[in-house]
PDB file of C-alpha atoms in Angstrom:
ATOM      1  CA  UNK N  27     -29.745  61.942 183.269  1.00 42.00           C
ATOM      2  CA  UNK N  28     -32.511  62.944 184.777  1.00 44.00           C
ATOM      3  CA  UNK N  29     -33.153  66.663 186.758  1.00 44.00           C
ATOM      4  CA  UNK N  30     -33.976  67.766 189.782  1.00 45.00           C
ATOM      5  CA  UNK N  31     -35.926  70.353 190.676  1.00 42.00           C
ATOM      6  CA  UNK N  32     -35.878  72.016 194.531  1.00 44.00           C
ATOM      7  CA  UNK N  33     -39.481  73.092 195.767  1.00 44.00           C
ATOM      8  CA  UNK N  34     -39.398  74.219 199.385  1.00 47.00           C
ATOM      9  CA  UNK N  35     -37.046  72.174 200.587  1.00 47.00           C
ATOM     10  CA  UNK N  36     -38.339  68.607 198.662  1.00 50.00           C
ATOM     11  CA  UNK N  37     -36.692  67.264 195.715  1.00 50.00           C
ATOM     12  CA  UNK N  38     -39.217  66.339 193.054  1.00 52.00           C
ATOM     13  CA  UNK N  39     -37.709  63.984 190.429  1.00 52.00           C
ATOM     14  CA  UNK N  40     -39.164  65.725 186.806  1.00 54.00           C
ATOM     15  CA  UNK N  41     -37.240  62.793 184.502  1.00 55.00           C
ATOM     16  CA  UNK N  42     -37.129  59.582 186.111  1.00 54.00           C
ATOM     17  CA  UNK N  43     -33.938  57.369 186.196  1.00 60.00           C
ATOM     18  CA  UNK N  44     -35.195  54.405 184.233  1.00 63.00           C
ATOM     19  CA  UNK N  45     -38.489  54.584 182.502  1.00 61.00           C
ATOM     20  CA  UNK N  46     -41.746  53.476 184.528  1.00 60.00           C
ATOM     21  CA  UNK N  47     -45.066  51.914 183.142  1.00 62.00           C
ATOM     22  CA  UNK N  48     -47.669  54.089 184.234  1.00 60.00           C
ATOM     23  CA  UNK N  49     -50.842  51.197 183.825  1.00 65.00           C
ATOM     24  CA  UNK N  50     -49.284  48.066 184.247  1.00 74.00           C
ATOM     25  CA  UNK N  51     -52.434  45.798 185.485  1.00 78.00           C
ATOM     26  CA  UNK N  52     -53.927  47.445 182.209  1.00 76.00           C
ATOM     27  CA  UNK N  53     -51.879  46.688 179.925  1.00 82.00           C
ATOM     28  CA  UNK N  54     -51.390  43.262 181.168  1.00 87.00           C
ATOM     29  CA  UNK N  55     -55.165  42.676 180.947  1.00 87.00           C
ATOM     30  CA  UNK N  56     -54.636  42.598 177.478  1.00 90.00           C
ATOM     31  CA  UNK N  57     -52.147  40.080 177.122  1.00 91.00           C
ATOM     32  CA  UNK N  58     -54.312  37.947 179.496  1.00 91.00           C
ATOM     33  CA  UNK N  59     -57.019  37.874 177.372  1.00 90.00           C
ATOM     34  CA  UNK N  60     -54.861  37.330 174.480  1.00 93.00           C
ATOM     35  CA  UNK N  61     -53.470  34.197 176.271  1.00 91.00           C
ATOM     36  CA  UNK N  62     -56.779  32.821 177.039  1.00 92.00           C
ATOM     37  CA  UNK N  63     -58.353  33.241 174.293  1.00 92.00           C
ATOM     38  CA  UNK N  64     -58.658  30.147 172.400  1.00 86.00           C
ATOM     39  CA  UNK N  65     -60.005  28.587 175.777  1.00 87.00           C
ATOM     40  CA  UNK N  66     -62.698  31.109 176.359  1.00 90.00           C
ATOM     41  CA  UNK N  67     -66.193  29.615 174.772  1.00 88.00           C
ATOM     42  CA  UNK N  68     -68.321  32.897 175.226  1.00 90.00           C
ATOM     43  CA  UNK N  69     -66.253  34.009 172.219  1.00 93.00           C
ATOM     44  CA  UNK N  70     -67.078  31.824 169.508  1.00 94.00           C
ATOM     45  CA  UNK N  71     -70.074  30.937 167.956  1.00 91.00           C
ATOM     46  CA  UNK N  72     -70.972  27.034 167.527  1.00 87.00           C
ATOM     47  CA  UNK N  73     -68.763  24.939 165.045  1.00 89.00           C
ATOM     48  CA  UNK N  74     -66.660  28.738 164.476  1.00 93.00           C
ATOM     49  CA  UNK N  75     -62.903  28.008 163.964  1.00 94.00           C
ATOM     50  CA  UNK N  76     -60.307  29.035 166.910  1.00 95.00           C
ATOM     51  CA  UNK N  77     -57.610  30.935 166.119  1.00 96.00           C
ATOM     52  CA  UNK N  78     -54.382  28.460 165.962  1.00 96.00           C
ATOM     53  CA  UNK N  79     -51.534  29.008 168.684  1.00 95.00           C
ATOM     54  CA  UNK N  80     -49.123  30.619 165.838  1.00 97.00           C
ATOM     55  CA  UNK N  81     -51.739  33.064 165.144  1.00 97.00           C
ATOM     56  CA  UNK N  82     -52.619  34.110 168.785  1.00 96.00           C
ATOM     57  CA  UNK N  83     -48.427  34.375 168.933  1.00 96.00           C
ATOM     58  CA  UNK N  84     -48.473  36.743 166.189  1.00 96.00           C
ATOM     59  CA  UNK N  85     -50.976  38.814 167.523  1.00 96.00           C
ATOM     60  CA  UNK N  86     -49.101  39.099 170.817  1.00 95.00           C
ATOM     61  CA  UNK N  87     -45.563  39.577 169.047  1.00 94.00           C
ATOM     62  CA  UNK N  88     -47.619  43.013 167.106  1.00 95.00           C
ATOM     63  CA  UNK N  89     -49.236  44.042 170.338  1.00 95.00           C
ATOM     64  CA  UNK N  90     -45.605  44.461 171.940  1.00 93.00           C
ATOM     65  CA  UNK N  91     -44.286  46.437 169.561  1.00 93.00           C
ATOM     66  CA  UNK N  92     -47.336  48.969 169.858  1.00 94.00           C
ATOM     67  CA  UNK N  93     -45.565  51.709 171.917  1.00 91.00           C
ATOM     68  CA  UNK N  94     -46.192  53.674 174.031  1.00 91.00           C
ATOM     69  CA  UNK N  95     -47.512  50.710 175.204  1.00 90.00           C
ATOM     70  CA  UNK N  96     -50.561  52.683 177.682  1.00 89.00           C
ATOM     71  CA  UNK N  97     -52.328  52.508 173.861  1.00 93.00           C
ATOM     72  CA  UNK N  98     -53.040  49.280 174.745  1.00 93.00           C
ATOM     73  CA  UNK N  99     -55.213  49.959 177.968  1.00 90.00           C
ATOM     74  CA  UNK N 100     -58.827  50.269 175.591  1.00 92.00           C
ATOM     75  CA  UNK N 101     -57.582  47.980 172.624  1.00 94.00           C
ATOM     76  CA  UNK N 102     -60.361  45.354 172.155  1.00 94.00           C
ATOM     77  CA  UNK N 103     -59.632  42.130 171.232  1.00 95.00           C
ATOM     78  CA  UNK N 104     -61.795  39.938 169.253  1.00 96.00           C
ATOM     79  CA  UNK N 105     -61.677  36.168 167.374  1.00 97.00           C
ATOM     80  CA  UNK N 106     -63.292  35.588 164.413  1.00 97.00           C
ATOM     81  CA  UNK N 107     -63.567  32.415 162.540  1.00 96.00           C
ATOM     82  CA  UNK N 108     -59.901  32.019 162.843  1.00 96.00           C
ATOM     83  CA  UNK N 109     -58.893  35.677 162.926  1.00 98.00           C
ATOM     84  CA  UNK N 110     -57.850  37.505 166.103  1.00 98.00           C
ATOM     85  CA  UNK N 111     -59.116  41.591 165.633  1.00 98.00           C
ATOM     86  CA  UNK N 112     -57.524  44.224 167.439  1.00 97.00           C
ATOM     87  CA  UNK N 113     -59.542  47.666 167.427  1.00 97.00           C
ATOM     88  CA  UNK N 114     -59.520  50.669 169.033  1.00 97.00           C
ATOM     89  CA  UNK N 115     -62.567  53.783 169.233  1.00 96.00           C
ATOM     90  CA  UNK N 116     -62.218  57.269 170.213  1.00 96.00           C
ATOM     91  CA  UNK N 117     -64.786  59.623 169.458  1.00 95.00           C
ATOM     92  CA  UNK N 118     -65.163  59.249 165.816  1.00 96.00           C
ATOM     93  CA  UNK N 119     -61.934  57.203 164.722  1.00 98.00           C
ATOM     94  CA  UNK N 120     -61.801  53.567 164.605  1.00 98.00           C
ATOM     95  CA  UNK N 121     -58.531  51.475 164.300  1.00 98.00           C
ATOM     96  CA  UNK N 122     -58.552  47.743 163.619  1.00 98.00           C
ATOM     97  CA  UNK N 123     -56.067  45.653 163.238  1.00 98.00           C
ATOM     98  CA  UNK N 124     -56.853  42.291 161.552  1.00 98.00           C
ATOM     99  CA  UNK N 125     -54.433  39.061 161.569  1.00 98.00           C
ATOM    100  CA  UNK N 126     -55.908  36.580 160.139  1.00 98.00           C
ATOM    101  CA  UNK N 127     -52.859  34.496 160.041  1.00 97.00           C
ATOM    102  CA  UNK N 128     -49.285  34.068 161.105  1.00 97.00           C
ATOM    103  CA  UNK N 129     -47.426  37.106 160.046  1.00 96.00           C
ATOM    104  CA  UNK N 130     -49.999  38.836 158.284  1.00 97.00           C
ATOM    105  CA  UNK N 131     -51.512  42.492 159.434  1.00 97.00           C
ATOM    106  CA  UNK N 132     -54.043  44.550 158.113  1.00 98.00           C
ATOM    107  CA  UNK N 133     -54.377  48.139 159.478  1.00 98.00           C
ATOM    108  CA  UNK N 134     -58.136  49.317 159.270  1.00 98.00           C
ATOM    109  CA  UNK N 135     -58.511  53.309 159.823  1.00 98.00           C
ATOM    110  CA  UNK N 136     -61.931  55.141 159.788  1.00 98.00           C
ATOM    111  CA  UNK N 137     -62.995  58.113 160.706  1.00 98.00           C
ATOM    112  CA  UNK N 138     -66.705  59.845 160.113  1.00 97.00           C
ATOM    113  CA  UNK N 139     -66.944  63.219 159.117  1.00 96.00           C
ATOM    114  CA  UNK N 140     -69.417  66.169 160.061  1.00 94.00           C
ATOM    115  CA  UNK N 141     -72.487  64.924 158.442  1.00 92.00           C
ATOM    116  CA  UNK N 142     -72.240  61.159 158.972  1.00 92.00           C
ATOM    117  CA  UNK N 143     -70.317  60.310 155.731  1.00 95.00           C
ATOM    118  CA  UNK N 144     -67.462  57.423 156.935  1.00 97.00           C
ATOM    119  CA  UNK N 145     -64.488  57.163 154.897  1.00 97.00           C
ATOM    120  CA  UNK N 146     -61.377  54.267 155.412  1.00 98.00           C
ATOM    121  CA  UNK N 147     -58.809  53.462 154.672  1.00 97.00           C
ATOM    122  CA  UNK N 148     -57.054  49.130 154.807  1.00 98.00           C
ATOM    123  CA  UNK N 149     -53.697  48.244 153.893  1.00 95.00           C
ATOM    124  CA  UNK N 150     -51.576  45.500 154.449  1.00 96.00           C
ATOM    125  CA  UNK N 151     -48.672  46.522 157.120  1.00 94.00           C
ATOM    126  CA  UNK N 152     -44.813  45.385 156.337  1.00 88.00           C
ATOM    127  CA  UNK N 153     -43.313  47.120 159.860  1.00 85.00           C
ATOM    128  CA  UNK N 154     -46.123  46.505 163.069  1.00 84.00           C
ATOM    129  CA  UNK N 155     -44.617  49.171 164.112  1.00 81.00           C
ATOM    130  CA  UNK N 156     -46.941  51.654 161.772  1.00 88.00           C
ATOM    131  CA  UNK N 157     -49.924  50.463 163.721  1.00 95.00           C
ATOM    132  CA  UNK N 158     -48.499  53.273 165.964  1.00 95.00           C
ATOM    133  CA  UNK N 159     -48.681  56.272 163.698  1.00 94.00           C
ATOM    134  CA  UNK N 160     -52.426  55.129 163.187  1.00 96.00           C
ATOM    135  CA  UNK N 161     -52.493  55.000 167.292  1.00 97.00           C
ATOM    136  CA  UNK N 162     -50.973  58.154 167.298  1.00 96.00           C
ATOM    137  CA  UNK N 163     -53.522  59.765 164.849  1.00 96.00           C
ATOM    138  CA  UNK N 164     -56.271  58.056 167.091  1.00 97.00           C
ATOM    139  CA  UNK N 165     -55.602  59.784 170.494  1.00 95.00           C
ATOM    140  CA  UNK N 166     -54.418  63.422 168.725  1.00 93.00           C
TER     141      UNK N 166
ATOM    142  CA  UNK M  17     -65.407  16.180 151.150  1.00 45.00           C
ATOM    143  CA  UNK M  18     -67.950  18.316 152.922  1.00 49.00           C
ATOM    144  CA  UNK M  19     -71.190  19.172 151.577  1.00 58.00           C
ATOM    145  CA  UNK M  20     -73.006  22.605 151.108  1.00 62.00           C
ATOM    146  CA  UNK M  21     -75.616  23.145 152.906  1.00 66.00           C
ATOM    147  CA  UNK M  22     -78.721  24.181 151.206  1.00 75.00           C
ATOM    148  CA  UNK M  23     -79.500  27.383 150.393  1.00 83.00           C
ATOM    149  CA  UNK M  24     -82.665  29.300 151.931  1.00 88.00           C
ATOM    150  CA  UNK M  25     -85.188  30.482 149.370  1.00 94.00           C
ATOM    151  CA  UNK M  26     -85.956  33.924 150.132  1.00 96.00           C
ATOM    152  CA  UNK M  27     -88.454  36.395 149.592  1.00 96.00           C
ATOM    153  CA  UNK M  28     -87.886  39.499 147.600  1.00 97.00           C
ATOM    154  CA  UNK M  29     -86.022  42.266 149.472  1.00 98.00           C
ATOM    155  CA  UNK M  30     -88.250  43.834 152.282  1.00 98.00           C
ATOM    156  CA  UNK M  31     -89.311  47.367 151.779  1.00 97.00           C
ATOM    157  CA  UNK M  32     -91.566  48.194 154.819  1.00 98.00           C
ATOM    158  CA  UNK M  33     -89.239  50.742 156.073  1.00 98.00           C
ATOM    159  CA  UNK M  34     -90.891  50.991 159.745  1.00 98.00           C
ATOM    160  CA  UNK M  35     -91.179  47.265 160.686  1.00 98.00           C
ATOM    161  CA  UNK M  36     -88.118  46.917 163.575  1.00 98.00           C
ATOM    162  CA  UNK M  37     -85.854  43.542 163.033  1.00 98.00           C
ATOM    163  CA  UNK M  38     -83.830  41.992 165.404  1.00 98.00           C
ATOM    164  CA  UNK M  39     -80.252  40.797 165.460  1.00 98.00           C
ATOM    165  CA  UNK M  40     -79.071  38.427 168.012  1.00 98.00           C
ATOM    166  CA  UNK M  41     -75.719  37.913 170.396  1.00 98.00           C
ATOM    167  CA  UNK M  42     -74.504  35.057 169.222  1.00 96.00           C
ATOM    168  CA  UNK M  43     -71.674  35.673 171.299  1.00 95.00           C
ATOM    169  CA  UNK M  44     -70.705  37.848 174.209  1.00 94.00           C
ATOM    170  CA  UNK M  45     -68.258  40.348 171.850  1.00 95.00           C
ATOM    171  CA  UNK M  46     -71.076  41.218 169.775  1.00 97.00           C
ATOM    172  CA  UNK M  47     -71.745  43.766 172.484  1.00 97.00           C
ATOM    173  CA  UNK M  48     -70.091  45.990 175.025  1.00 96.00           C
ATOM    174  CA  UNK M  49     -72.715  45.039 178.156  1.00 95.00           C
ATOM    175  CA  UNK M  50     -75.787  47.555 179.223  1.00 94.00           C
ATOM    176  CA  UNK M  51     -73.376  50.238 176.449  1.00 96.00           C
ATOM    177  CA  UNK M  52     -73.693  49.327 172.479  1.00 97.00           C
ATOM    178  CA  UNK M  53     -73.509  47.121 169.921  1.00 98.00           C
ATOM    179  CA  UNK M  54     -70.395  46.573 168.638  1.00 98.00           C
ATOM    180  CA  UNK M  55     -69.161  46.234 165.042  1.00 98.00           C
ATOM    181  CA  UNK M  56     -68.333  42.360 164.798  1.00 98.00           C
ATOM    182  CA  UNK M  57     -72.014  42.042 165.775  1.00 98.00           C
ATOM    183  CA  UNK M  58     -72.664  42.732 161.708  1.00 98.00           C
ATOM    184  CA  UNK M  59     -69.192  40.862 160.664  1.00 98.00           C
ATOM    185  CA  UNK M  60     -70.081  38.149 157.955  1.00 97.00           C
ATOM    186  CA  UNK M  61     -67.897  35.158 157.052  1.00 96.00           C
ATOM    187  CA  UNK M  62     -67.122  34.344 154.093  1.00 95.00           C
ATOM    188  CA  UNK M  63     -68.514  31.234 154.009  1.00 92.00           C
ATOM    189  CA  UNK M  64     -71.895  32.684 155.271  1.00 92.00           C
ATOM    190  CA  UNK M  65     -73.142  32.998 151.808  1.00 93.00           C
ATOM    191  CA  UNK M  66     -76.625  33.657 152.385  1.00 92.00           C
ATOM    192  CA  UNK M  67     -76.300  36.676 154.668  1.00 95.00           C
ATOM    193  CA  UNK M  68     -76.450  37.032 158.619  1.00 97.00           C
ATOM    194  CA  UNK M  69     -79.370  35.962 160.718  1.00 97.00           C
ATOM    195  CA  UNK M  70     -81.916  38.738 161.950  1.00 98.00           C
ATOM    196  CA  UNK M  71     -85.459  37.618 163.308  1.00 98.00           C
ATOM    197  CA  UNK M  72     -89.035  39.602 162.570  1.00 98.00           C
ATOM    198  CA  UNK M  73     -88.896  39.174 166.495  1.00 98.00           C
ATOM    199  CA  UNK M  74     -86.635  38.671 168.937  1.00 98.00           C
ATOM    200  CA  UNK M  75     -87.967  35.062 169.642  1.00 98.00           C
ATOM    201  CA  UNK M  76     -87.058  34.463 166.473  1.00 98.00           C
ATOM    202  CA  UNK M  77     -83.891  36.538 166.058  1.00 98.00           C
ATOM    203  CA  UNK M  78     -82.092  33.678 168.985  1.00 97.00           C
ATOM    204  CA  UNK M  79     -84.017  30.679 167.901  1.00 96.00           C
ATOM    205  CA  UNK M  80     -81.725  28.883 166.142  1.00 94.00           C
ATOM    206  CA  UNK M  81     -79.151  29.332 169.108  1.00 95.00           C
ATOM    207  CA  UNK M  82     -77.941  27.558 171.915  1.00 93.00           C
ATOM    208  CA  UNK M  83     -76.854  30.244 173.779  1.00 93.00           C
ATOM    209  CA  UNK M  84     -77.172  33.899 173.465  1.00 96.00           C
ATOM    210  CA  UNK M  85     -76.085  37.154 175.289  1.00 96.00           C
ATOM    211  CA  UNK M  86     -79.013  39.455 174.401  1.00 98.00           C
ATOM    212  CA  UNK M  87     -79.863  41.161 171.151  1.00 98.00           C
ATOM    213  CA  UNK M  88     -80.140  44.764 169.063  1.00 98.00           C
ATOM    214  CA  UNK M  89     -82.899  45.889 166.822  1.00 98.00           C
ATOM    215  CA  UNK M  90     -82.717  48.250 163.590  1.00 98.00           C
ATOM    216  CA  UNK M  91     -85.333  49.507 161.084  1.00 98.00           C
ATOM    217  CA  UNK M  92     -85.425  48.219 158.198  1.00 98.00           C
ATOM    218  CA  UNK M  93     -85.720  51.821 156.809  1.00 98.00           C
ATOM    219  CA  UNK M  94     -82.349  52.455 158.376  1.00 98.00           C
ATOM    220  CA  UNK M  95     -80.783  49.877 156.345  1.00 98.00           C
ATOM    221  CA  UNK M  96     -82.319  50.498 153.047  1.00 98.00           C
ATOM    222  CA  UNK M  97     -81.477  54.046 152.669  1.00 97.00           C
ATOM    223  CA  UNK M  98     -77.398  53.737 153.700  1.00 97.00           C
ATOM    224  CA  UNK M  99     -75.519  53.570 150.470  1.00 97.00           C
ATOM    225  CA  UNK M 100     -74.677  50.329 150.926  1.00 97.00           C
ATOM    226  CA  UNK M 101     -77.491  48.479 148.759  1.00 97.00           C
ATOM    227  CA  UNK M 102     -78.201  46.278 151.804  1.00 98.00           C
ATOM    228  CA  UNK M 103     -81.318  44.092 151.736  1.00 98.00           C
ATOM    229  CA  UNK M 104     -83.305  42.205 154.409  1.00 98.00           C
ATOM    230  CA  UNK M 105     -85.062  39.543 152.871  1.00 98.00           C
ATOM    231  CA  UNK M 106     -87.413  36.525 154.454  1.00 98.00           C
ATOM    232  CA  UNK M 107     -86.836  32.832 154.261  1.00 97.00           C
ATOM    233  CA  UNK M 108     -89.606  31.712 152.417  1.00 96.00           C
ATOM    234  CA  UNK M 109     -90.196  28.202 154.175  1.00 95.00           C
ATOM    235  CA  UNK M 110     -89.073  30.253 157.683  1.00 96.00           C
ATOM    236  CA  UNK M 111     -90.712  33.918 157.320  1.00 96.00           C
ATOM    237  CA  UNK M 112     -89.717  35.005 160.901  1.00 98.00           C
ATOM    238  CA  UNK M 113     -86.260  34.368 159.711  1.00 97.00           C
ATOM    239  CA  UNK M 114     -84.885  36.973 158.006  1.00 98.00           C
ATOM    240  CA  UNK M 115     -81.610  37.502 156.254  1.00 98.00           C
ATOM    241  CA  UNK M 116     -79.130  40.818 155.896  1.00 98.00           C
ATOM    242  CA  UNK M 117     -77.770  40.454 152.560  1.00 98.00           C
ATOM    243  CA  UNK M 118     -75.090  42.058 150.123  1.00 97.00           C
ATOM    244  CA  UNK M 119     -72.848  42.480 153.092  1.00 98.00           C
ATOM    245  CA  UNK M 120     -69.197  41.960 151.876  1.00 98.00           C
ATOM    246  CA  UNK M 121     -67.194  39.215 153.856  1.00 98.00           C
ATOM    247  CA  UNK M 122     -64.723  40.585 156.630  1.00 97.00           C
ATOM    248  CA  UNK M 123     -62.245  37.463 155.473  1.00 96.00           C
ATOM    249  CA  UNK M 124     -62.732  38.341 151.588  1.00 96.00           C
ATOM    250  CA  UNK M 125     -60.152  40.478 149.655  1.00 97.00           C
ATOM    251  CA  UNK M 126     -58.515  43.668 151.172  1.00 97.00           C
ATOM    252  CA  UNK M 127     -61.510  45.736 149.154  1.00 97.00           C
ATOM    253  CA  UNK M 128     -64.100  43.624 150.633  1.00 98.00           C
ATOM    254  CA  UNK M 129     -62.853  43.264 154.398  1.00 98.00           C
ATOM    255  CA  UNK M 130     -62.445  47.224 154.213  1.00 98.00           C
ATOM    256  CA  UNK M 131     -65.989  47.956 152.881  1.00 98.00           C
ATOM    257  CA  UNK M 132     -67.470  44.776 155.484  1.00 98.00           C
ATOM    258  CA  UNK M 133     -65.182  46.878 158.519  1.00 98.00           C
ATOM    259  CA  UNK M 134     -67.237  49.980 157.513  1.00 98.00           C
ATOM    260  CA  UNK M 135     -70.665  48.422 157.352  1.00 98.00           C
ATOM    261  CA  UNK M 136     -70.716  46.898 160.420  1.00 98.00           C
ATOM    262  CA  UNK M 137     -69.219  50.383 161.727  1.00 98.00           C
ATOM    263  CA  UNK M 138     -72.503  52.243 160.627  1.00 98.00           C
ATOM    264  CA  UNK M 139     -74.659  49.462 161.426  1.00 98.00           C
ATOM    265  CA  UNK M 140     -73.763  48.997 165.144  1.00 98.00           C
ATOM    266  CA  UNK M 141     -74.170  52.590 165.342  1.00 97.00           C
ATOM    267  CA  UNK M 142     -77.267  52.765 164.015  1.00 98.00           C
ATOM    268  CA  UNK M 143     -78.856  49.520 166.171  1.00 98.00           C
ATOM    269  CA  UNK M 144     -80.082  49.341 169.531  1.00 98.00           C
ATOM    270  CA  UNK M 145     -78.805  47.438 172.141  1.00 98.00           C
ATOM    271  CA  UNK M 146     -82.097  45.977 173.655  1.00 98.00           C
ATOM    272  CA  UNK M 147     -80.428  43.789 176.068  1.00 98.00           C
ATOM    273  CA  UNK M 148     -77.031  42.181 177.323  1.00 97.00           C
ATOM    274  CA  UNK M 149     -79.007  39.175 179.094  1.00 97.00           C
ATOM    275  CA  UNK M 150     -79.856  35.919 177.474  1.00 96.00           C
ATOM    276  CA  UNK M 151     -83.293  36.072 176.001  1.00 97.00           C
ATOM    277  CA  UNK M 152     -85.379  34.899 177.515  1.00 96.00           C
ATOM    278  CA  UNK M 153     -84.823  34.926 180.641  1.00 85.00           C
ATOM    279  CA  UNK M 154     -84.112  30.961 181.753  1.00 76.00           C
ATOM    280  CA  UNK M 155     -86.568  30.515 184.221  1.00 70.00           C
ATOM    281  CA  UNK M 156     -84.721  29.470 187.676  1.00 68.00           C
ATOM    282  CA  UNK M 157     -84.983  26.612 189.286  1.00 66.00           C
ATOM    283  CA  UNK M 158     -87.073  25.587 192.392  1.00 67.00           C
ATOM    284  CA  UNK M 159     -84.943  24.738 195.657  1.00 67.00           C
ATOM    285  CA  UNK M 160     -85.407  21.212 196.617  1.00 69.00           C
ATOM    286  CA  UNK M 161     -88.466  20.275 198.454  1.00 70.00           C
ATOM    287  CA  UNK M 162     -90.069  23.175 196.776  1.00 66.00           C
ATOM    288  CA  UNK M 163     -93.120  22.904 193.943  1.00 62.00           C
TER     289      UNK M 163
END
């Protein structure tokens, strides 16, 4: 239910009905890419293996489930002899999130401490849904 | 059944700490354009035995490609002292050609893809991007009727 609070005479919705994307067209750039990504030639280096259909499926089937899904509006999305990499940067935290096949995830965290020394962390992922605590950590 | 290409004989590691090497964009995600190099720019492959392709110049570094989307350089000096144990070594028959070695493949074992992620983290950071452009510049062509 959501409430409604009475400023001067207008009525200023504070919890929407039904919830509302706030970057769509962002978001969606990322599936885009995604989709046309075993097309786009500027991405691989000559003779490097493409990623196959099932593994550019995967990657979209983990990138739904990353919630809330405006975590998705600076993911970068890379290929890599076969491998489609997911990362994310924010000041000095790094997320990555590897598939390098069909139903396999890796979940890459870094973060560099005062002083320059980097530390990480990789481990393979049962639930996608724990790329989201790393998210979380990322943007805190 | 395929065959393995030869190796490269190389020189011993290099230890002029000063001289600037060059590491091309082989392609267009190995940098975020006119910002930085980005990590996968210093990703190995597994089967990329030898090590990844830097040049003594930037003529050199894009040589051996067909296309390119600019390139970074790094001191040597920078790479030596990280704790890595990473060497840059010359071919022998090719001495503008050099080669990073002792990275760890990203598409190895969990240990090695963690320690190759974290490399090429420090070493983007510590590279220049020089330019997001191919190198060099293609030179245009005339208009028609034009020498």
């Amino acid at each position: 239910m959501s409430t409604e609070t009475v400023c001067a005479g207008s009525v200023y919705t504070v919890a929407p009905g039904a919830p509302v994307e706030l970057f769509p067209s962002l978001v969606e750039r990322v599936f885009n890419r995604l989709a046309c990504i075993a097309e786009d030639g500027e991405l691989y280096e000559e003779g490097e293996l493409h990623p196959t259909k099932e593994t550019i499926e995967w990657a979209r089937r983990v990138l739904l489930r990353v919630l809330p899904s405006y975590y998705l509006r600076t993911a970068e999305i890379d290929v890599f002899h076969g491998e489609i990499h997911v990362s994310w940067e924010r000041n000095n935290k790094r997320v990555v999130a590897f598939m390098p096949k069909p139903d396999v995830l890796k979940l890459y965290v870094e973060r560099t401490k005062e002083g320059g020394e980097v530390v990480h962390s990789l481990r393979s992922l049962e639930e996608t849904r724990e790329i989201n605590d790393a998210l979380k950590w990322l943007f805190s | 059944m395929g065959t393995t290409p030869p190796q490269p004989r190389l020189s011993e590691p290099l230890e002029d700490d000063d001289l600037i090497v060059y590491r091309a964009f082989s392609k267009k995600g190995f940098r975020e354009r006119d910002k930085k190099v980005r990590p996968l720019a210093y990703h190995r492959p597994f089967d990329h035995t030898d090590g990844l392709s830097l040049g003594r110049t930037a003529l050199a570094a894009v040589s051996r490609l067909q296309e390119n989307y600019g390139y970074a350089s790094i001191k040597v000096g920078d790479i030596r002292r990280l704790k890595y144990k990473l060497e840059v070594r010359s071919e022998l028959d090719s001495p503008d050609h050099l080669l990073l070695c002792k990275l760890p493949p990203v598409d190895g074992t969990d240990e090695q893809r963690g320690a190759a992620a974290e490399i090429a983290g420090v070493l983007a950071r510590l590279s220049k991007l020089e330019t997001s452009d191919s190198f060099p510049k293609k030179q245009t062509e005339a208009p028609q009727g034009l020498p």
